[in-house]
Amino acid sequence: MLLVLLDVPHVDTADSREGFTKGDRVKRVGGHTLPPDGVVQGWSTLEYAPTVWRCTVTWGGEYISQYQAHEIEHDHQAQ
């Protein structure tokens, strides 16, 4: 059996960047979100663009997406 090692690019992570911190309640800019309750899970760089940071958000505890800071805003209505 031949073992092939892959050169996996480095990915940086952070709990807080650009005003959003892990655990913050957020919504999409413009309010178009289903479900509406977004929670920041953290930040990471992209494998192919190590200087680009994306915020990982879970929606309704089920769906996960990544956004740039200008695409989300704090949800001050969330309880």
C-alpha positions as a LaTeX table, in Angstrom:
\begin{tabular}{lrrr}
\hline
Residue & $x$ (\AA) & $y$ (\AA) & $z$ (\AA) \\
\hline
Met1 & 0.00 & 0.00 & 0.00 \\
Leu2 & 1.34 & 3.41 & $-0.99$ \\
Leu3 & 0.84 & 6.23 & 1.50 \\
Val4 & 0.52 & 9.68 & $-0.08$ \\
Leu5 & 0.98 & 12.72 & 2.14 \\
Leu6 & $-0.99$ & 15.78 & 1.14 \\
Asp7 & 0.25 & 19.29 & 1.69 \\
Val8 & $-2.77$ & 20.77 & 3.49 \\
Pro9 & $-2.72$ & 24.57 & 3.67 \\
His10 & $-2.64$ & 26.17 & 7.10 \\
Val11 & $-5.90$ & 27.66 & 8.42 \\
Asp12 & $-5.89$ & 30.25 & 11.21 \\
Thr13 & $-8.77$ & 30.47 & 13.68 \\
Ala14 & $-10.01$ & 33.05 & 16.19 \\
Asp15 & $-12.93$ & 33.46 & 18.59 \\
Ser16 & $-13.30$ & 37.19 & 17.93 \\
Arg17 & $-12.71$ & 39.51 & 14.96 \\
Glu18 & $-14.20$ & 42.62 & 13.43 \\
Gly19 & $-16.67$ & 43.19 & 16.28 \\
Phe20 & $-18.17$ & 39.68 & 16.31 \\
Thr21 & $-17.32$ & 37.16 & 19.04 \\
Lys22 & $-18.10$ & 33.48 & 19.45 \\
Gly23 & $-21.61$ & 33.20 & 20.96 \\
Asp24 & $-22.89$ & 36.53 & 19.58 \\
Arg25 & $-26.42$ & 36.48 & 18.16 \\
Val26 & $-26.45$ & 37.73 & 14.57 \\
Lys27 & $-28.67$ & 38.10 & 11.54 \\
Arg28 & $-27.94$ & 38.55 & 7.86 \\
Val29 & $-27.67$ & 42.15 & 6.69 \\
Gly30 & $-31.09$ & 42.94 & 5.30 \\
Gly31 & $-32.72$ & 40.41 & 7.63 \\
His32 & $-33.19$ & 37.66 & 5.04 \\
Thr33 & $-32.53$ & 34.56 & 7.09 \\
Leu34 & $-34.37$ & 31.33 & 7.68 \\
Pro35 & $-34.23$ & 30.43 & 10.50 \\
Pro36 & $-33.59$ & 33.87 & 12.03 \\
Asp37 & $-31.48$ & 32.89 & 15.05 \\
Gly38 & $-27.82$ & 32.97 & 14.05 \\
Val39 & $-24.99$ & 32.31 & 16.51 \\
Val40 & $-21.33$ & 33.05 & 15.79 \\
Gln41 & $-19.15$ & 29.93 & 16.16 \\
Gly42 & $-15.81$ & 31.59 & 15.42 \\
Trp43 & $-13.58$ & 32.85 & 12.64 \\
Ser44 & $-11.20$ & 31.12 & 10.24 \\
Thr45 & $-9.09$ & 31.89 & 7.21 \\
Leu46 & $-9.72$ & 30.23 & 3.89 \\
Glu47 & $-7.33$ & 27.46 & 2.82 \\
Tyr48 & $-6.79$ & 29.04 & $-0.58$ \\
Ala49 & $-6.74$ & 32.66 & 0.69 \\
Pro50 & $-4.91$ & 32.81 & 4.05 \\
Thr51 & $-5.53$ & 36.55 & 4.50 \\
Val52 & $-9.32$ & 36.28 & 4.04 \\
Trp53 & $-11.25$ & 35.76 & 7.28 \\
Arg54 & $-14.78$ & 34.28 & 7.34 \\
Cys55 & $-17.19$ & 34.13 & 10.27 \\
Thr56 & $-18.83$ & 30.74 & 10.82 \\
Val57 & $-22.49$ & 31.07 & 11.86 \\
Thr58 & $-25.01$ & 28.38 & 12.78 \\
Trp59 & $-28.69$ & 29.05 & 12.05 \\
Gly60 & $-31.35$ & 27.39 & 14.18 \\
Gly61 & $-28.70$ & 25.07 & 15.56 \\
Glu62 & $-28.82$ & 23.08 & 12.31 \\
Tyr63 & $-27.47$ & 25.03 & 9.35 \\
Ile64 & $-23.93$ & 26.36 & 9.08 \\
Ser65 & $-22.61$ & 29.10 & 6.79 \\
Gln66 & $-19.60$ & 31.39 & 6.53 \\
Tyr67 & $-19.78$ & 35.15 & 6.05 \\
Gln68 & $-17.61$ & 38.22 & 5.84 \\
Ala69 & $-18.24$ & 40.81 & 8.56 \\
His70 & $-20.16$ & 43.17 & 6.24 \\
Glu71 & $-22.70$ & 40.40 & 5.50 \\
Ile72 & $-23.92$ & 40.01 & 9.10 \\
Glu73 & $-25.02$ & 42.31 & 11.91 \\
His74 & $-25.73$ & 41.92 & 15.61 \\
Asp75 & $-29.28$ & 40.83 & 16.40 \\
His76 & $-30.27$ & 43.06 & 19.30 \\
Gln77 & $-33.81$ & 41.64 & 19.22 \\
Ala78 & $-32.61$ & 38.09 & 20.05 \\
Gln79 & $-33.40$ & 36.75 & 23.49 \\
\hline
\end{tabular}
